[in-house]
């Protein structure tokens, strides 16, 4: 009998609380889809390096999924709280009829089980089908082809989804049992007649709280702008703490004096049912400022992650050729080790058949660091946060590299230097400023001035060590200490095929680089760098979309469920207004106004927060050669419009339906 009653209750609740079921279903769907990315590996033509990047991405997604599961658990518990509140009178009726609390708990557990099974089944079914289209997205991000397309199912993602949501629903069952055990009959029967207690009563208290919140937010904005989200230090954490406190106090004060401020404008306060709407909002003060603070922060995270995620992923995909101009670069720290002969012997082939051009040369240590130069020109330190050694090459060797790229040679006279730099506009602008100042450098006791062609956008190798390299006269550079030997080459013919041949000869079974059992050799190829960049791009984009969507769903669903619950609580009041002669159109307008206030006030503050944060992080991205581009901003706007706007419309219609269903 109890299970039959539980099933009927769930069937009855679906109509009034469709948002709750849809949220659970959508959460299951998104959770499965983003945890099934690795299953697409079976239909994608991916290299070993790309497969490794995909596995690394799935490890990150697994960690993120644990965090997401806590967000979803909070969302479900929060939603369940309002459903329980909606049904307090019903539970009170059960107790009045003599049903013990233990039996009521069994009914609620059965209802939770039915809800969990339905949402899991529908969510997994939709997720399995949606994940099929994910192969196309994954292929585009990893820049690979799709093999013979086939239906893909991920048992691992399926099992993980069931496990995580099973644990969540068990917690919900225990939570419901705890609520029932603490309930009193009188409070259940009169639940729909109880308002939250208004804690902030005096206007001057609300004004003081508002001023404190403004001061906290102003300090947080200043600190995050100063920090630029570049360092995870005390300023960063203090900005987060002050921002959270300021947001909390803002909503506390706003709910406290909003009614009093609007009372001063009789035109607004006495228009239509504004008086009723404002008093309804004021009566929910406790729920309002706690939930609005949470929602505002969640919206800030969603907007920030979606907006900036695209900019970060472009950092790993832009100007790859500028950083890795050579098909292959090899470095070792033995100055007398001939890497070309060793590689030719190991491959047992003439390298002229594989390489269009190549050059082996020495790189020297100047004894300077980028930090030393930054003392004279601070702009260099901004793009080089950590000091690193400053190396040099001879002008003849550098001209050989220019010839490999089809460029004209340069001239560096005695006591002059030039700078080799990666082909990146940000670095070049800083170096141009350095050279235009005629900065002199002292190397091994000798003074050098910039040459006429002081800055050349071509690194001496694919290594990160070659972001900045000095170019010195041949006779002078040879007096310095040798730092490493470098070998650059350009492939001939099919570059992908040549890459496979070379790397198969260089790598052992463990993927370690072995060259004729000689010294340790570091190998960097353009193709592997591109594959790594695309893998990082895919990881950042997937994580950004995954977390952004979940945060949007959580914030919108909390608001929607809260408003649906309050619509049920207010049904008696709307019925009384109807008896007093208030028109249906005016009642609907009051419902829409109340929902709009709850939805768009936290969104407005979240947008202000995000503008400040995005301005700070955009500067940091620009320093690193990336940007929060318009496409990522558009993604955030579309997600807000579809998810947040969709929940807003659904909530308005749901509240209207609830009020109408009560015979208003």
XYZ file of C-alpha atoms in Angstrom:
664
model
C 0.000 0.000 0.000
C 2.802 2.424 0.911
C 4.625 1.859 -2.374
C 1.410 2.318 -4.327
C 0.803 5.583 -2.490
C 4.401 6.676 -3.178
C 4.006 6.000 -6.898
C 0.764 7.984 -7.016
C 2.442 10.874 -5.219
C 5.264 10.932 -7.765
C 2.781 10.814 -10.648
C 0.843 13.690 -9.094
C 4.007 15.732 -8.482
C 5.311 15.477 -12.054
C 2.829 18.059 -13.311
C 3.551 20.697 -10.660
C 7.279 20.006 -10.342
C 8.325 19.129 -13.880
C 11.351 21.431 -13.444
C 12.639 19.158 -10.677
C 12.447 16.037 -12.833
C 13.883 17.800 -15.867
C 16.790 19.123 -13.817
C 17.616 15.669 -12.490
C 17.328 14.173 -15.952
C 19.465 16.878 -17.529
C 22.077 16.515 -14.787
C 22.327 12.772 -15.435
C 22.513 13.398 -19.177
C 25.314 15.974 -18.966
C 27.230 13.849 -16.458
C 27.167 10.826 -18.762
C 27.964 12.764 -21.955
C 31.117 14.425 -20.626
C 32.354 11.264 -18.938
C 31.963 9.245 -22.131
C 34.405 11.305 -24.217
C 37.064 8.584 -24.118
C 34.644 6.119 -25.711
C 34.891 8.159 -28.928
C 38.491 6.989 -29.224
C 37.241 3.867 -30.962
C 35.917 5.802 -33.986
C 38.612 8.489 -34.258
C 41.897 8.224 -36.166
C 44.147 9.406 -33.370
C 47.891 9.107 -33.012
C 49.578 7.672 -29.927
C 50.289 11.194 -28.656
C 46.664 12.218 -29.152
C 45.454 9.086 -27.381
C 47.730 9.970 -24.474
C 46.293 13.496 -24.416
C 42.762 12.072 -24.463
C 43.573 9.807 -21.524
C 45.035 12.761 -19.621
C 41.925 14.787 -20.418
C 39.694 12.029 -19.064
C 41.695 11.954 -15.833
C 41.036 15.680 -15.451
C 37.376 15.162 -16.347
C 37.198 12.452 -13.696
C 38.462 14.855 -11.030
C 36.070 17.546 -12.265
C 33.206 15.030 -12.173
C 33.779 14.439 -8.465
C 33.452 18.171 -7.885
C 30.408 18.320 -10.181
C 28.797 15.474 -8.244
C 28.934 17.587 -5.071
C 27.305 20.475 -6.949
C 24.559 18.185 -8.230
C 24.133 16.650 -4.784
C 23.666 20.109 -3.284
C 21.212 20.974 -6.063
C 19.154 17.834 -5.502
C 19.141 18.284 -1.729
C 18.159 21.921 -2.128
C 15.378 20.989 -4.527
C 14.249 18.218 -2.235
C 14.061 20.700 0.648
C 11.531 22.805 -1.233
C 9.548 19.772 -2.326
C 9.343 18.692 1.298
C 8.258 22.176 2.254
C 5.588 22.077 -0.430
C 4.246 18.821 1.006
C 4.388 19.578 4.733
C 0.629 19.915 4.961
C 0.204 16.584 3.159
C 2.633 14.903 5.581
C 0.787 16.528 8.470
C -2.442 14.986 7.183
C -0.799 11.542 7.201
C 0.259 12.048 10.813
C -3.197 13.353 11.750
C -4.706 10.145 10.362
C -2.437 8.121 12.636
C 0.389 7.149 10.295
C 3.655 6.800 12.259
C 6.730 8.762 11.199
C 8.536 5.570 10.239
C 5.888 4.723 7.639
C 5.998 8.272 6.291
C 9.772 7.932 5.911
C 9.249 4.682 3.962
C 6.843 6.467 1.609
C 9.357 9.270 1.037
C 12.174 6.778 0.449
C 10.040 4.946 -2.096
C 9.192 8.230 -3.821
C 12.890 9.169 -3.964
C 13.696 5.753 -5.423
C 11.025 6.147 -8.118
C 12.265 9.658 -8.943
C 15.857 8.392 -9.086
C 15.036 5.465 -11.360
C 12.989 7.609 -13.755
C 15.545 10.425 -13.942
C 18.455 8.007 -14.296
C 16.726 5.999 -17.015
C 15.633 8.992 -19.078
C 18.875 10.926 -18.496
C 21.072 7.987 -19.463
C 18.967 7.239 -22.529
C 19.196 10.827 -23.762
C 22.876 11.017 -22.795
C 23.773 7.884 -24.757
C 22.233 9.329 -27.910
C 23.683 12.809 -27.422
C 27.151 11.378 -26.847
C 27.141 10.023 -30.394
C 27.368 13.565 -31.712
C 30.263 14.212 -29.375
C 32.539 12.252 -31.709
C 32.183 15.006 -34.308
C 33.098 17.691 -31.764
C 36.034 15.657 -30.442
C 37.304 15.023 -33.970
C 37.183 18.735 -34.766
C 38.984 19.727 -31.574
C 41.707 17.090 -31.993
C 41.843 17.781 -35.757
C 41.473 14.109 -36.679
C 39.265 12.116 -39.025
C 36.367 9.851 -38.063
C 36.688 6.224 -39.082
C 33.655 4.160 -39.986
C 31.055 5.756 -37.729
C 29.359 3.356 -35.334
C 27.153 3.532 -32.272
C 29.354 3.964 -29.198
C 28.380 3.109 -25.636
C 30.605 3.817 -22.618
C 30.128 1.223 -19.844
C 32.545 3.161 -17.629
C 30.580 6.426 -17.910
C 27.322 4.473 -17.496
C 28.527 2.806 -14.297
C 30.029 6.016 -12.896
C 26.779 7.916 -13.488
C 24.684 5.257 -11.777
C 27.096 5.027 -8.839
C 27.322 8.779 -8.233
C 23.598 9.402 -8.481
C 22.783 6.327 -6.401
C 24.913 7.788 -3.587
C 23.219 11.180 -4.012
C 19.729 9.702 -3.778
C 20.668 7.621 -0.729
C 21.740 10.877 0.950
C 18.410 12.427 -0.084
C 16.523 9.523 1.501
C 18.414 9.937 4.761
C 17.827 13.690 4.613
C 14.072 13.173 4.200
C 13.960 10.729 7.081
C 15.757 13.245 9.304
C 13.253 15.964 8.365
C 10.281 13.732 9.142
C 11.735 12.650 12.486
C 12.031 16.306 13.566
C 8.643 17.460 12.314
C 5.805 18.434 14.649
C 2.195 18.012 13.652
C 1.202 21.626 14.336
C 4.048 23.028 12.225
C 3.176 20.710 9.325
C -0.515 21.618 9.338
C 0.216 25.355 9.455
C 3.245 25.293 7.148
C 1.528 27.303 4.411
C 0.659 30.067 6.875
C 4.191 30.640 8.163
C 6.467 33.379 6.835
C 10.172 33.751 7.362
C 11.030 36.065 10.196
C 12.357 39.425 9.063
C 15.652 39.818 10.892
C 16.714 43.230 9.563
C 13.993 45.547 10.802
C 15.518 48.999 11.024
C 16.270 50.995 7.910
C 19.535 52.433 9.239
C 20.817 48.890 9.894
C 20.095 47.918 6.303
C 21.816 51.079 5.022
C 24.922 50.384 7.118
C 25.016 46.781 5.863
C 24.679 48.034 2.297
C 27.577 50.474 2.735
C 29.736 47.708 4.218
C 28.867 45.459 1.276
C 29.800 48.231 -1.175
C 33.136 48.705 0.607
C 33.841 44.947 0.528
C 32.984 44.689 -3.166
C 35.049 47.777 -4.003
C 38.069 46.337 -2.173
C 37.562 42.962 -3.891
C 37.378 44.625 -7.309
C 40.556 46.593 -6.608
C 42.494 43.535 -5.409
C 41.451 41.300 -8.314
C 42.235 44.048 -10.834
C 45.636 44.600 -9.246
C 46.345 40.877 -9.105
C 44.997 40.272 -12.612
C 44.337 36.624 -11.630
C 48.013 36.120 -12.398
C 49.120 34.954 -8.962
C 47.352 32.661 -6.489
C 48.456 34.680 -3.484
C 46.989 36.440 -0.445
C 45.557 39.244 -2.615
C 43.719 36.706 -4.757
C 42.198 34.846 -1.808
C 41.352 38.089 -0.031
C 39.496 39.304 -3.131
C 37.457 36.083 -3.119
C 36.643 36.395 0.589
C 35.716 40.074 0.370
C 33.695 39.473 -2.812
C 31.698 36.685 -1.178
C 31.076 38.692 2.001
C 30.145 41.769 -0.033
C 27.700 39.789 -2.163
C 26.089 38.236 0.902
C 25.712 41.585 2.673
C 24.424 43.217 -0.512
C 21.468 40.852 -0.765
C 20.846 40.978 2.974
C 20.640 44.769 2.920
C 18.763 44.901 -0.380
C 15.993 42.687 0.922
C 15.905 44.733 4.108
C 15.364 48.196 2.682
C 14.027 47.502 -0.836
C 10.452 47.659 0.460
C 11.079 50.858 2.397
C 12.817 52.581 -0.507
C 10.068 51.717 -2.978
C 7.449 52.831 -0.478
C 8.691 56.380 -0.966
C 7.508 56.223 -4.593
C 3.754 55.920 -4.364
C 3.468 55.637 -8.152
C 5.485 52.421 -8.099
C 4.448 51.023 -4.731
C 0.686 51.401 -5.236
C 0.674 50.387 -8.886
C -1.109 47.118 -9.709
C -0.054 44.480 -7.150
C 3.468 45.820 -6.509
C 2.667 46.240 -2.810
C 1.726 42.567 -2.588
C 4.766 41.413 -4.600
C 7.258 43.440 -2.545
C 5.816 42.237 0.735
C 5.960 38.653 -0.494
C 9.650 39.098 -1.295
C 10.284 40.736 2.066
C 8.555 37.883 3.880
C 11.090 35.433 2.391
C 14.114 37.391 3.597
C 16.025 34.456 5.084
C 15.748 32.294 2.013
C 16.341 35.237 -0.297
C 19.764 36.471 0.720
C 21.266 33.023 1.314
C 20.045 31.591 -1.970
C 20.701 34.751 -3.986
C 24.302 34.865 -2.736
C 24.834 31.264 -3.781
C 23.141 31.809 -7.130
C 25.063 35.005 -7.859
C 28.391 33.263 -7.220
C 27.361 30.276 -9.354
C 26.344 32.597 -12.185
C 29.651 34.441 -11.893
C 31.530 31.152 -12.187
C 29.408 30.059 -15.148
C 29.848 33.332 -17.044
C 33.557 33.496 -16.253
C 34.329 29.892 -17.155
C 32.377 29.953 -20.415
C 33.733 33.367 -21.432
C 37.373 32.756 -20.579
C 37.565 29.055 -21.503
C 37.618 29.871 -25.201
C 40.334 32.479 -24.692
C 42.532 30.065 -22.767
C 42.161 27.348 -25.359
C 43.269 29.747 -28.109
C 46.480 30.256 -26.136
C 47.410 26.651 -26.913
C 46.418 26.768 -30.581
C 47.498 30.191 -31.874
C 50.893 30.852 -33.487
C 52.107 27.247 -33.303
C 54.329 27.865 -36.327
C 55.738 30.938 -34.601
C 56.892 28.826 -31.652
C 57.852 25.672 -33.557
C 59.140 26.715 -37.005
C 61.154 23.506 -37.491
C 59.711 20.084 -38.204
C 62.093 18.597 -35.647
C 64.513 20.015 -33.077
C 66.989 17.972 -31.058
C 69.083 19.221 -28.133
C 71.789 17.632 -26.006
C 74.271 18.986 -23.473
C 77.378 17.347 -24.995
C 79.036 19.940 -27.226
C 81.085 17.356 -29.150
C 78.258 14.890 -29.800
C 77.281 14.749 -33.483
C 73.527 14.151 -33.445
C 73.215 13.935 -37.230
C 75.701 11.072 -37.514
C 74.146 9.304 -34.531
C 70.633 9.664 -35.962
C 71.735 8.518 -39.409
C 73.443 5.469 -37.939
C 70.439 4.588 -35.824
C 67.994 4.930 -38.726
C 70.422 3.242 -41.130
C 69.464 5.622 -43.909
C 70.699 8.761 -45.614
C 69.041 11.719 -43.843
C 69.060 13.608 -47.139
C 66.216 11.307 -48.239
C 64.097 12.394 -45.268
C 65.133 15.988 -44.605
C 64.776 18.877 -47.016
C 67.256 20.923 -44.985
C 68.998 20.665 -41.613
C 71.617 22.382 -39.509
C 73.552 21.490 -36.349
C 75.084 24.232 -34.212
C 76.104 25.284 -30.707
C 74.230 27.490 -28.259
C 76.247 29.458 -25.701
C 75.592 30.726 -22.191
C 75.927 34.533 -21.888
C 75.965 34.539 -18.096
C 72.907 36.818 -18.143
C 69.314 36.032 -17.317
C 66.034 37.565 -18.406
C 65.735 38.861 -14.849
C 68.980 40.817 -15.278
C 67.628 42.444 -18.418
C 64.277 43.085 -16.745
C 66.021 45.213 -14.138
C 66.847 47.582 -16.985
C 63.581 47.102 -18.874
C 60.656 46.055 -16.602
C 58.403 45.235 -19.561
C 60.423 42.115 -20.248
C 59.681 40.706 -16.815
C 55.929 41.083 -17.365
C 56.021 38.453 -20.096
C 58.783 36.437 -18.453
C 57.559 35.951 -14.901
C 60.312 33.511 -13.978
C 63.905 34.472 -14.681
C 65.680 32.118 -17.066
C 69.173 32.016 -18.597
C 69.790 34.140 -21.666
C 71.574 32.167 -24.393
C 73.362 33.222 -27.584
C 74.219 31.854 -31.055
C 76.671 32.966 -33.697
C 75.353 35.067 -36.560
C 76.544 32.536 -39.168
C 74.592 29.718 -37.550
C 71.515 31.917 -37.296
C 71.783 32.869 -40.979
C 71.795 29.140 -41.813
C 68.506 28.857 -39.919
C 67.117 31.840 -41.832
C 68.108 30.132 -45.087
C 66.220 26.997 -44.023
C 63.111 29.197 -43.696
C 63.733 30.963 -47.007
C 64.630 34.296 -45.373
C 67.379 36.820 -46.064
C 70.513 36.784 -43.855
C 71.242 39.500 -41.290
C 74.419 41.345 -40.368
C 75.705 41.830 -36.829
C 78.819 43.975 -36.559
C 81.462 43.829 -33.862
C 80.174 44.891 -30.431
C 76.563 44.543 -31.640
C 73.828 42.069 -30.886
C 70.478 41.071 -32.311
C 67.660 39.107 -30.678
C 66.007 35.967 -31.952
C 62.446 35.702 -30.667
C 59.395 33.523 -31.132
C 57.022 34.867 -33.795
C 54.519 36.324 -31.347
C 53.227 39.884 -31.551
C 53.200 40.350 -27.776
C 56.832 39.348 -27.310
C 57.907 41.321 -30.352
C 56.252 44.521 -29.110
C 58.118 44.267 -25.796
C 61.417 43.523 -27.529
C 60.915 46.393 -29.957
C 60.496 48.687 -26.980
C 63.649 47.288 -25.389
C 65.702 47.733 -28.548
C 64.314 51.150 -29.404
C 65.684 52.353 -26.096
C 69.107 51.310 -27.338
C 69.609 49.001 -24.380
C 73.238 48.007 -24.039
C 74.202 44.593 -22.711
C 77.414 43.609 -21.001
C 78.437 40.049 -21.825
C 81.687 38.524 -20.549
C 83.042 42.003 -19.802
C 82.250 43.341 -23.263
C 79.635 45.996 -24.082
C 77.145 45.316 -26.899
C 74.602 47.630 -28.521
C 71.555 46.683 -30.633
C 72.298 46.122 -34.328
C 70.345 47.756 -37.144
C 68.197 44.629 -37.582
C 67.906 44.066 -33.862
C 64.882 41.758 -33.594
C 64.165 38.757 -35.834
C 60.937 36.753 -35.314
C 62.518 33.299 -35.601
C 63.482 31.119 -32.608
C 66.668 29.084 -32.866
C 64.827 25.842 -32.024
C 61.445 24.445 -31.008
C 62.557 24.367 -27.378
C 60.968 26.706 -24.838
C 64.521 27.797 -23.979
C 64.703 29.645 -27.309
C 61.922 32.191 -26.677
C 64.708 34.808 -26.447
C 68.183 34.191 -27.831
C 70.943 36.715 -28.483
C 72.714 36.742 -31.850
C 76.387 37.718 -31.514
C 79.364 37.972 -33.897
C 80.963 34.578 -34.537
C 84.342 35.415 -33.082
C 82.781 36.766 -29.891
C 80.219 34.050 -29.239
C 82.876 31.333 -29.424
C 84.558 32.824 -26.364
C 81.516 31.939 -24.242
C 80.773 28.676 -22.448
C 78.840 26.111 -24.521
C 75.359 25.457 -23.139
C 74.014 22.845 -25.586
C 74.172 21.471 -29.114
C 71.046 21.860 -31.269
C 69.977 20.116 -34.454
C 67.070 21.472 -36.550
C 65.598 19.881 -39.674
C 62.729 20.271 -42.119
C 61.042 17.121 -43.428
C 60.864 16.226 -47.096
C 57.650 15.018 -48.757
C 54.897 13.581 -46.562
C 55.716 15.167 -43.201
C 53.443 12.877 -41.198
C 55.033 9.793 -42.716
C 58.561 11.085 -42.128
C 57.620 11.947 -38.544
C 56.482 8.369 -37.937
C 59.719 6.970 -39.386
C 61.958 9.265 -37.350
C 60.108 8.874 -34.057
C 59.824 5.104 -34.408
C 63.609 5.024 -34.677
C 64.134 7.402 -31.757
C 61.664 6.016 -29.218
C 62.003 2.787 -27.288
C 59.043 0.725 -26.028
C 58.540 3.097 -23.116
C 58.472 6.156 -25.354
C 61.922 7.326 -24.192
C 64.243 9.006 -26.678
C 67.300 6.883 -27.484
C 69.908 8.066 -29.984
C 72.726 5.589 -30.555
C 73.034 5.000 -26.796
C 74.573 8.468 -26.510
C 73.828 11.268 -24.054
C 70.313 12.337 -23.205
C 68.648 14.029 -26.175
C 65.505 16.160 -26.063
C 63.352 15.986 -29.190
C 60.571 18.445 -30.048
C 58.604 18.152 -33.285
C 56.085 20.519 -34.766
C 53.485 17.771 -35.249
C 53.717 16.584 -31.631
C 53.488 20.185 -30.427
C 50.365 20.750 -32.516
C 48.852 17.527 -31.170
C 49.614 18.576 -27.614
C 48.149 22.026 -28.252
C 44.941 20.568 -29.698
C 44.690 18.179 -26.761
C 45.051 21.013 -24.268
C 42.566 23.055 -26.267
C 40.022 20.233 -26.162
C 40.574 19.677 -22.444
C 40.087 23.322 -21.542
C 37.049 23.693 -23.778
C 35.357 20.508 -22.537
C 35.986 21.379 -18.890
C 34.767 24.960 -19.425
C 31.542 23.859 -21.110
C 30.994 21.027 -18.611
C 31.396 23.194 -15.523
C 29.710 26.250 -17.035
C 26.577 24.320 -17.973
C 26.376 22.624 -14.570
C 26.741 25.946 -12.743
C 24.066 27.522 -14.918
C 21.700 24.603 -14.350
C 22.340 24.659 -10.604
C 21.705 28.396 -10.215
C 18.654 28.468 -12.480
C 17.169 25.284 -11.022
C 17.533 26.510 -7.436
C 15.676 29.701 -8.331
C 13.029 27.864 -10.318
C 12.309 25.320 -7.608
C 12.252 28.008 -4.951
C 9.748 30.077 -6.896
C 7.554 27.082 -7.684
C 7.493 26.225 -4.002
C 6.618 29.793 -3.046
C 3.903 29.843 -5.701
C 2.316 26.901 -3.934
C 2.653 28.683 -0.574
C 1.082 31.819 -2.047
C -1.839 30.005 -3.692
C -4.137 30.855 -0.768
C -3.109 34.511 -0.964
C -3.743 34.633 -4.718
C -7.105 32.997 -4.095
C -7.951 35.713 -1.574
C -6.946 38.403 -4.097
C -9.238 36.778 -6.636
C -12.134 36.922 -4.201
C -11.415 40.610 -3.691
C -11.919 41.155 -7.437
C -8.368 41.306 -8.752
C -8.269 40.461 -12.463
C -6.489 37.385 -13.741
C -4.202 39.549 -15.913
C -3.048 41.529 -12.879
C -2.453 38.349 -10.888
C -0.338 36.899 -13.706
C 1.620 40.149 -13.901
C 2.320 39.923 -10.157
C 3.587 36.359 -10.557
C 5.869 37.329 -13.442
C 7.174 40.365 -11.536
C 8.088 38.316 -8.472
C 9.833 35.639 -10.536
C 11.686 38.314 -12.560
C 12.992 40.018 -9.414
C 14.318 36.755 -8.037
C 15.896 35.727 -11.349
C 17.457 38.946 -12.597
C 18.757 40.694 -9.464
C 21.431 38.010 -8.813
C 22.137 37.886 -12.556
C 22.693 41.651 -12.645
C 25.234 41.562 -9.803
C 26.908 38.476 -11.319
C 27.334 40.367 -14.598
C 28.961 43.277 -12.724
C 31.304 40.822 -10.971
C 32.130 39.109 -14.258
C 32.894 42.401 -16.038
C 35.492 43.236 -13.392
C 36.925 39.724 -13.422
C 36.987 39.468 -17.208
C 38.761 42.806 -17.521
C 41.442 41.562 -15.130
C 41.892 38.171 -16.724
C 41.743 39.562 -20.275
C 44.832 41.588 -19.475
C 46.563 38.474 -18.158
C 45.561 36.477 -21.235
C 46.861 39.238 -23.473
C 50.211 39.091 -21.678
C 50.375 35.402 -22.550
C 49.289 35.808 -26.165
C 45.654 34.745 -25.671
C 42.340 36.533 -25.397
C 38.784 36.000 -24.225
C 37.570 36.261 -27.796
C 34.116 37.135 -29.065
C 33.197 33.511 -29.775
C 33.649 32.514 -26.129
C 31.679 35.573 -25.040
C 28.938 34.548 -27.450
C 28.972 31.021 -26.001
C 28.367 32.459 -22.544
C 25.542 34.699 -23.802
C 23.838 31.849 -25.664
C 24.126 29.512 -22.666
C 22.613 32.187 -20.423
C 19.772 32.845 -22.839
C 18.957 29.178 -23.413
C 19.428 27.695 -19.931
C 18.795 30.600 -17.574
C 16.169 32.183 -19.820
C 14.526 28.815 -20.377
C 14.271 28.160 -16.650
C 12.844 31.660 -16.160
C 10.084 31.083 -18.717
C 9.366 27.597 -17.384
C 9.147 28.985 -13.851
C 6.739 31.729 -14.895
C 4.484 29.211 -16.634
C 4.764 26.763 -13.741
C 3.896 29.375 -11.110
C 0.987 30.563 -13.227
C -0.249 26.979 -13.593
C 0.052 26.299 -9.853
C -1.875 29.441 -8.970
C -4.537 28.706 -11.564
C -4.827 25.099 -10.418
C -5.766 26.321 -6.945
C -8.949 27.846 -8.318
C -7.741 31.407 -7.926
